Amino acid sequence: QVRCHFGSSDLARPRSGGAPFLEAVPRSPVFASMPNPVAVFDTTKGKFEAEIFLDRTPITASNFIDLAQSGFYNGIHFHRVIPDFMNQFGCPHAKNPAARNAGTGGPPDGTFQNLKTGATEQRRGGGNIKDEHTSRDSNEPGTLSMANTGAPNTGGSQFFINVAHNDFLDWFSPGESKHPVFGKVTSGMDVVVGISKVRTRDDNPIEPIKMNSITIRQ
């Protein structure tokens, strides 16, 4: 199994059993009646921004926002970039840019708030969240999409940013790869494309590209 199921050779951590993904403990939603939040990505190659689709993928978006606001992504490097395809990011092992196990990690198990409904959601079995196959947003250039192992409900912290229209990765496509989109770049797409074109060795940037921070604004 692979953490991003379209050609990576990275092994993923196996899933295990546990509690249901959704624990119905409603709290007051944070962004329910507001416009979608915006994520500001500050990298060593420049900044870009993306709308996060909380309105249509609230579990996936809330998971990403929770990790970003906790500082989970700070200091992680892009571990896989391919021109005319995508940039992959979010593995905690990639804090070391030379880590051989980059692409296999995820967040710790735990809970986070669904910012649309107020419910408590779970990460389990290696930090995995429930697949959210609800909105038919295609993997178009600039979209943010969840990486997974190829098995159901194996997304966690890793995601990729498309630099081409990779519709064969859509969860509603006839293929095996199922990657739900949860956001789209709204500014700085030149930075994203530039990252995809850097010199690499085995798809890993030779000159490390670090995420300094991801901040969320409303």
mmCIF file of C-alpha atoms in Angstrom:
data_model
loop_
_atom_site.group_PDB
_atom_site.id
_atom_site.type_symbol
_atom_site.label_atom_id
_atom_site.label_comp_id
_atom_site.label_asym_id
_atom_site.label_seq_id
_atom_site.Cartn_x
_atom_site.Cartn_y
_atom_site.Cartn_z
ATOM 1 C CA GLN A 1 0.000 0.000 0.000
ATOM 2 C CA VAL A 2 1.075 3.561 -0.626
ATOM 3 C CA ARG A 3 0.274 6.808 1.112
ATOM 4 C CA CYS A 4 -0.587 8.495 -2.175
ATOM 5 C CA HIS A 5 -2.008 5.932 -4.544
ATOM 6 C CA PHE A 6 -0.712 7.011 -7.922
ATOM 7 C CA GLY A 7 2.806 5.773 -8.393
ATOM 8 C CA SER A 8 4.542 6.326 -5.066
ATOM 9 C CA SER A 9 6.628 3.490 -3.698
ATOM 10 C CA ASP A 10 6.139 4.719 -0.133
ATOM 11 C CA LEU A 11 4.790 2.140 2.298
ATOM 12 C CA ALA A 12 1.920 3.254 4.486
ATOM 13 C CA ARG A 13 1.241 2.329 8.077
ATOM 14 C CA PRO A 14 -1.444 -0.361 8.324
ATOM 15 C CA ARG A 15 -4.861 0.554 9.598
ATOM 16 C CA SER A 16 -6.259 -1.062 12.705
ATOM 17 C CA GLY A 17 -9.689 -1.360 14.240
ATOM 18 C CA GLY A 18 -11.115 1.054 16.746
ATOM 19 C CA ALA A 19 -13.969 3.329 17.582
ATOM 20 C CA PRO A 20 -16.334 4.691 14.921
ATOM 21 C CA PHE A 21 -15.066 7.681 12.972
ATOM 22 C CA LEU A 22 -17.862 9.983 14.131
ATOM 23 C CA GLU A 23 -18.594 10.664 17.753
ATOM 24 C CA ALA A 24 -21.796 12.678 17.989
ATOM 25 C CA VAL A 25 -20.838 15.233 20.611
ATOM 26 C CA PRO A 26 -22.035 18.482 19.045
ATOM 27 C CA ARG A 27 -20.446 21.788 19.945
ATOM 28 C CA SER A 28 -20.962 25.243 18.554
ATOM 29 C CA PRO A 29 -19.717 25.356 14.938
ATOM 30 C CA VAL A 30 -17.038 27.950 14.324
ATOM 31 C CA PHE A 31 -17.304 28.824 10.622
ATOM 32 C CA ALA A 32 -20.802 27.490 9.837
ATOM 33 C CA SER A 33 -22.332 30.792 8.716
ATOM 34 C CA MET A 34 -19.155 32.439 7.402
ATOM 35 C CA PRO A 35 -17.364 32.342 4.041
ATOM 36 C CA ASN A 36 -14.885 29.517 3.558
ATOM 37 C CA PRO A 37 -11.582 30.022 5.388
ATOM 38 C CA VAL A 38 -8.352 30.718 3.523
ATOM 39 C CA ALA A 39 -5.065 28.961 4.211
ATOM 40 C CA VAL A 40 -1.839 30.930 3.761
ATOM 41 C CA PHE A 41 1.108 28.682 2.942
ATOM 42 C CA ASP A 42 4.522 30.175 3.693
ATOM 43 C CA THR A 43 7.269 28.076 2.068
ATOM 44 C CA THR A 44 10.950 28.573 1.402
ATOM 45 C CA LYS A 45 9.969 29.024 -2.266
ATOM 46 C CA GLY A 46 7.379 31.721 -1.589
ATOM 47 C CA LYS A 47 3.788 32.069 -0.433
ATOM 48 C CA PHE A 48 0.488 30.929 -1.863
ATOM 49 C CA GLU A 49 -3.097 30.938 -0.609
ATOM 50 C CA ALA A 50 -5.995 28.533 -0.981
ATOM 51 C CA GLU A 51 -9.687 28.544 -0.208
ATOM 52 C CA ILE A 52 -10.535 25.575 2.019
ATOM 53 C CA PHE A 53 -13.866 23.993 1.101
ATOM 54 C CA LEU A 54 -15.391 23.793 4.572
ATOM 55 C CA ASP A 55 -18.842 24.234 3.064
ATOM 56 C CA ARG A 56 -18.689 21.046 0.982
ATOM 57 C CA THR A 57 -16.054 18.822 2.657
ATOM 58 C CA PRO A 58 -16.375 19.767 6.335
ATOM 59 C CA ILE A 59 -14.641 16.705 7.803
ATOM 60 C CA THR A 60 -11.619 16.894 5.510
ATOM 61 C CA ALA A 61 -11.395 20.673 5.748
ATOM 62 C CA SER A 62 -11.748 20.678 9.534
ATOM 63 C CA ASN A 63 -9.037 18.023 9.837
ATOM 64 C CA PHE A 64 -6.659 20.135 7.744
ATOM 65 C CA ILE A 65 -7.485 23.332 9.651
ATOM 66 C CA ASP A 66 -7.002 21.623 13.006
ATOM 67 C CA LEU A 67 -3.579 20.295 11.972
ATOM 68 C CA ALA A 68 -2.542 23.665 10.529
ATOM 69 C CA GLN A 69 -3.603 25.599 13.618
ATOM 70 C CA SER A 70 -1.806 23.150 15.906
ATOM 71 C CA GLY A 71 1.479 23.776 14.044
ATOM 72 C CA PHE A 72 1.621 20.178 12.821
ATOM 73 C CA TYR A 73 2.711 21.189 9.310
ATOM 74 C CA ASN A 74 5.373 23.698 10.339
ATOM 75 C CA GLY A 75 8.842 22.562 9.308
ATOM 76 C CA ILE A 76 7.700 19.708 7.061
ATOM 77 C CA HIS A 77 9.252 19.492 3.570
ATOM 78 C CA PHE A 78 7.616 18.644 0.256
ATOM 79 C CA HIS A 79 8.708 15.049 -0.256
ATOM 80 C CA ARG A 80 7.374 14.362 -3.756
ATOM 81 C CA VAL A 81 7.020 16.825 -6.628
ATOM 82 C CA ILE A 82 6.394 15.948 -10.281
ATOM 83 C CA PRO A 83 6.078 18.537 -13.076
ATOM 84 C CA ASP A 84 2.797 18.502 -14.967
ATOM 85 C CA PHE A 85 1.336 16.366 -12.193
ATOM 86 C CA MET A 86 1.351 17.432 -8.522
ATOM 87 C CA ASN A 87 3.233 18.398 -5.338
ATOM 88 C CA GLN A 88 2.793 16.111 -2.325
ATOM 89 C CA PHE A 89 3.194 17.279 1.258
ATOM 90 C CA GLY A 90 2.219 16.652 4.854
ATOM 91 C CA CYS A 91 4.194 13.627 6.061
ATOM 92 C CA PRO A 92 5.694 14.316 9.510
ATOM 93 C CA HIS A 93 8.702 12.140 8.677
ATOM 94 C CA ALA A 94 9.592 14.732 6.027
ATOM 95 C CA LYS A 95 10.723 17.193 8.673
ATOM 96 C CA ASN A 96 13.965 15.500 7.718
ATOM 97 C CA PRO A 97 14.146 16.258 3.977
ATOM 98 C CA ALA A 98 16.293 13.159 3.404
ATOM 99 C CA ALA A 99 14.048 10.764 5.331
ATOM 100 C CA ARG A 100 13.697 7.470 3.492
ATOM 101 C CA ASN A 101 10.290 6.881 5.055
ATOM 102 C CA ALA A 102 8.855 10.214 3.891
ATOM 103 C CA GLY A 103 5.378 9.582 2.571
ATOM 104 C CA THR A 104 4.472 6.924 5.127
ATOM 105 C CA GLY A 105 3.487 9.060 8.114
ATOM 106 C CA GLY A 106 0.381 10.708 9.448
ATOM 107 C CA PRO A 107 -0.935 12.590 12.465
ATOM 108 C CA PRO A 108 -1.523 11.036 15.867
ATOM 109 C CA ASP A 109 -4.884 9.497 16.670
ATOM 110 C CA GLY A 110 -7.280 11.822 18.422
ATOM 111 C CA THR A 111 -10.269 14.082 17.893
ATOM 112 C CA PHE A 112 -11.008 17.399 16.228
ATOM 113 C CA GLN A 113 -14.062 19.594 15.864
ATOM 114 C CA ASN A 114 -16.117 19.632 12.696
ATOM 115 C CA LEU A 115 -16.142 23.394 12.148
ATOM 116 C CA LYS A 116 -19.345 23.273 10.131
ATOM 117 C CA THR A 117 -21.543 21.050 12.301
ATOM 118 C CA GLY A 118 -19.849 21.315 15.698
ATOM 119 C CA ALA A 119 -19.586 17.516 15.952
ATOM 120 C CA THR A 120 -16.479 15.754 17.226
ATOM 121 C CA GLU A 121 -14.636 13.811 14.526
ATOM 122 C CA GLN A 122 -11.970 11.161 15.017
ATOM 123 C CA ARG A 123 -8.564 10.263 13.667
ATOM 124 C CA ARG A 124 -7.831 6.597 14.248
ATOM 125 C CA GLY A 125 -5.790 3.644 13.028
ATOM 126 C CA GLY A 126 -2.722 5.763 12.316
ATOM 127 C CA GLY A 127 -4.327 9.213 12.213
ATOM 128 C CA ASN A 128 -6.821 8.355 9.472
ATOM 129 C CA ILE A 129 -10.092 10.171 8.872
ATOM 130 C CA LYS A 130 -13.300 9.107 7.209
ATOM 131 C CA ASP A 131 -13.419 9.462 3.415
ATOM 132 C CA GLU A 132 -15.641 12.346 2.384
ATOM 133 C CA HIS A 133 -17.012 11.502 -1.040
ATOM 134 C CA THR A 134 -19.665 14.191 -1.074
ATOM 135 C CA SER A 135 -18.696 16.994 -3.458
ATOM 136 C CA ARG A 136 -17.891 16.282 -7.095
ATOM 137 C CA ASP A 137 -14.946 18.670 -7.343
ATOM 138 C CA SER A 138 -12.441 17.432 -9.908
ATOM 139 C CA ASN A 139 -8.668 17.309 -9.383
ATOM 140 C CA GLU A 140 -8.131 20.400 -11.515
ATOM 141 C CA PRO A 141 -4.957 22.529 -11.534
ATOM 142 C CA GLY A 142 -4.563 24.293 -8.207
ATOM 143 C CA THR A 143 -6.824 21.987 -6.218
ATOM 144 C CA LEU A 144 -5.798 20.478 -2.887
ATOM 145 C CA SER A 145 -6.646 16.788 -2.636
ATOM 146 C CA MET A 146 -6.247 14.141 0.049
ATOM 147 C CA ALA A 147 -3.534 11.523 -0.284
ATOM 148 C CA ASN A 148 -4.270 8.006 0.918
ATOM 149 C CA THR A 149 -2.984 4.437 0.764
ATOM 150 C CA GLY A 150 -5.436 3.346 -1.910
ATOM 151 C CA ALA A 151 -7.659 1.710 0.705
ATOM 152 C CA PRO A 152 -10.835 3.388 2.007
ATOM 153 C CA ASN A 153 -10.608 5.792 4.951
ATOM 154 C CA THR A 154 -6.800 6.114 4.965
ATOM 155 C CA GLY A 155 -6.359 9.872 4.529
ATOM 156 C CA GLY A 156 -4.634 11.727 7.360
ATOM 157 C CA SER A 157 -2.303 14.708 7.110
ATOM 158 C CA GLN A 158 -0.882 14.204 3.624
ATOM 159 C CA PHE A 159 -2.312 15.974 0.626
ATOM 160 C CA PHE A 160 -1.222 17.041 -2.830
ATOM 161 C CA ILE A 161 -1.658 20.139 -4.957
ATOM 162 C CA ASN A 162 -2.485 19.435 -8.571
ATOM 163 C CA VAL A 163 -0.601 21.311 -11.293
ATOM 164 C CA ALA A 164 -2.503 19.528 -14.082
ATOM 165 C CA HIS A 165 -6.057 18.298 -14.498
ATOM 166 C CA ASN A 166 -5.735 14.837 -12.979
ATOM 167 C CA ASP A 167 -9.344 13.773 -13.317
ATOM 168 C CA PHE A 168 -8.371 10.090 -13.140
ATOM 169 C CA LEU A 169 -7.791 10.733 -9.406
ATOM 170 C CA ASP A 170 -11.357 11.934 -8.782
ATOM 171 C CA TRP A 171 -13.274 9.893 -6.213
ATOM 172 C CA PHE A 172 -16.160 9.743 -8.686
ATOM 173 C CA SER A 173 -13.987 8.551 -11.594
ATOM 174 C CA PRO A 174 -14.165 4.896 -12.719
ATOM 175 C CA GLY A 175 -10.538 4.258 -11.699
ATOM 176 C CA GLU A 176 -9.208 2.802 -8.458
ATOM 177 C CA SER A 177 -7.710 6.064 -7.152
ATOM 178 C CA LYS A 178 -10.160 8.040 -4.997
ATOM 179 C CA HIS A 179 -8.882 11.432 -3.855
ATOM 180 C CA PRO A 180 -11.404 14.021 -2.613
ATOM 181 C CA VAL A 181 -10.654 17.684 -3.282
ATOM 182 C CA PHE A 182 -10.931 19.981 -0.244
ATOM 183 C CA GLY A 183 -9.565 23.314 -1.457
ATOM 184 C CA LYS A 184 -8.151 25.358 -4.321
ATOM 185 C CA VAL A 185 -5.289 27.802 -4.718
ATOM 186 C CA THR A 186 -6.544 31.373 -5.085
ATOM 187 C CA SER A 187 -3.210 33.195 -5.337
ATOM 188 C CA GLY A 188 0.428 32.260 -5.819
ATOM 189 C CA MET A 189 -0.156 29.462 -8.316
ATOM 190 C CA ASP A 190 3.169 30.443 -9.894
ATOM 191 C CA VAL A 191 4.848 29.381 -6.644
ATOM 192 C CA VAL A 192 3.048 26.024 -6.726
ATOM 193 C CA VAL A 193 4.031 25.379 -10.345
ATOM 194 C CA GLY A 194 7.586 26.473 -9.608
ATOM 195 C CA ILE A 195 7.844 23.929 -6.803
ATOM 196 C CA SER A 196 6.733 21.172 -9.183
ATOM 197 C CA LYS A 197 9.572 22.017 -11.580
ATOM 198 C CA VAL A 198 12.558 21.971 -9.216
ATOM 199 C CA ARG A 199 15.358 19.482 -9.697
ATOM 200 C CA THR A 200 14.622 16.194 -7.967
ATOM 201 C CA ARG A 201 16.078 12.823 -7.142
ATOM 202 C CA ASP A 202 13.450 10.088 -7.036
ATOM 203 C CA ASP A 203 10.836 12.887 -7.104
ATOM 204 C CA ASN A 204 12.253 14.407 -3.907
ATOM 205 C CA PRO A 205 13.554 17.986 -4.315
ATOM 206 C CA ILE A 206 17.348 18.103 -4.291
ATOM 207 C CA GLU A 207 17.181 21.498 -2.614
ATOM 208 C CA PRO A 208 14.711 20.948 0.261
ATOM 209 C CA ILE A 209 11.485 22.970 0.168
ATOM 210 C CA LYS A 210 10.171 23.587 3.667
ATOM 211 C CA MET A 211 6.769 24.718 4.860
ATOM 212 C CA ASN A 212 7.535 27.484 7.330
ATOM 213 C CA SER A 213 3.914 27.756 8.401
ATOM 214 C CA ILE A 214 0.298 27.379 7.364
ATOM 215 C CA THR A 215 -2.024 29.973 8.843
ATOM 216 C CA ILE A 216 -5.807 30.068 8.592
ATOM 217 C CA ARG A 217 -7.727 33.282 8.153
ATOM 218 C CA GLN A 218 -11.403 33.960 7.731
#
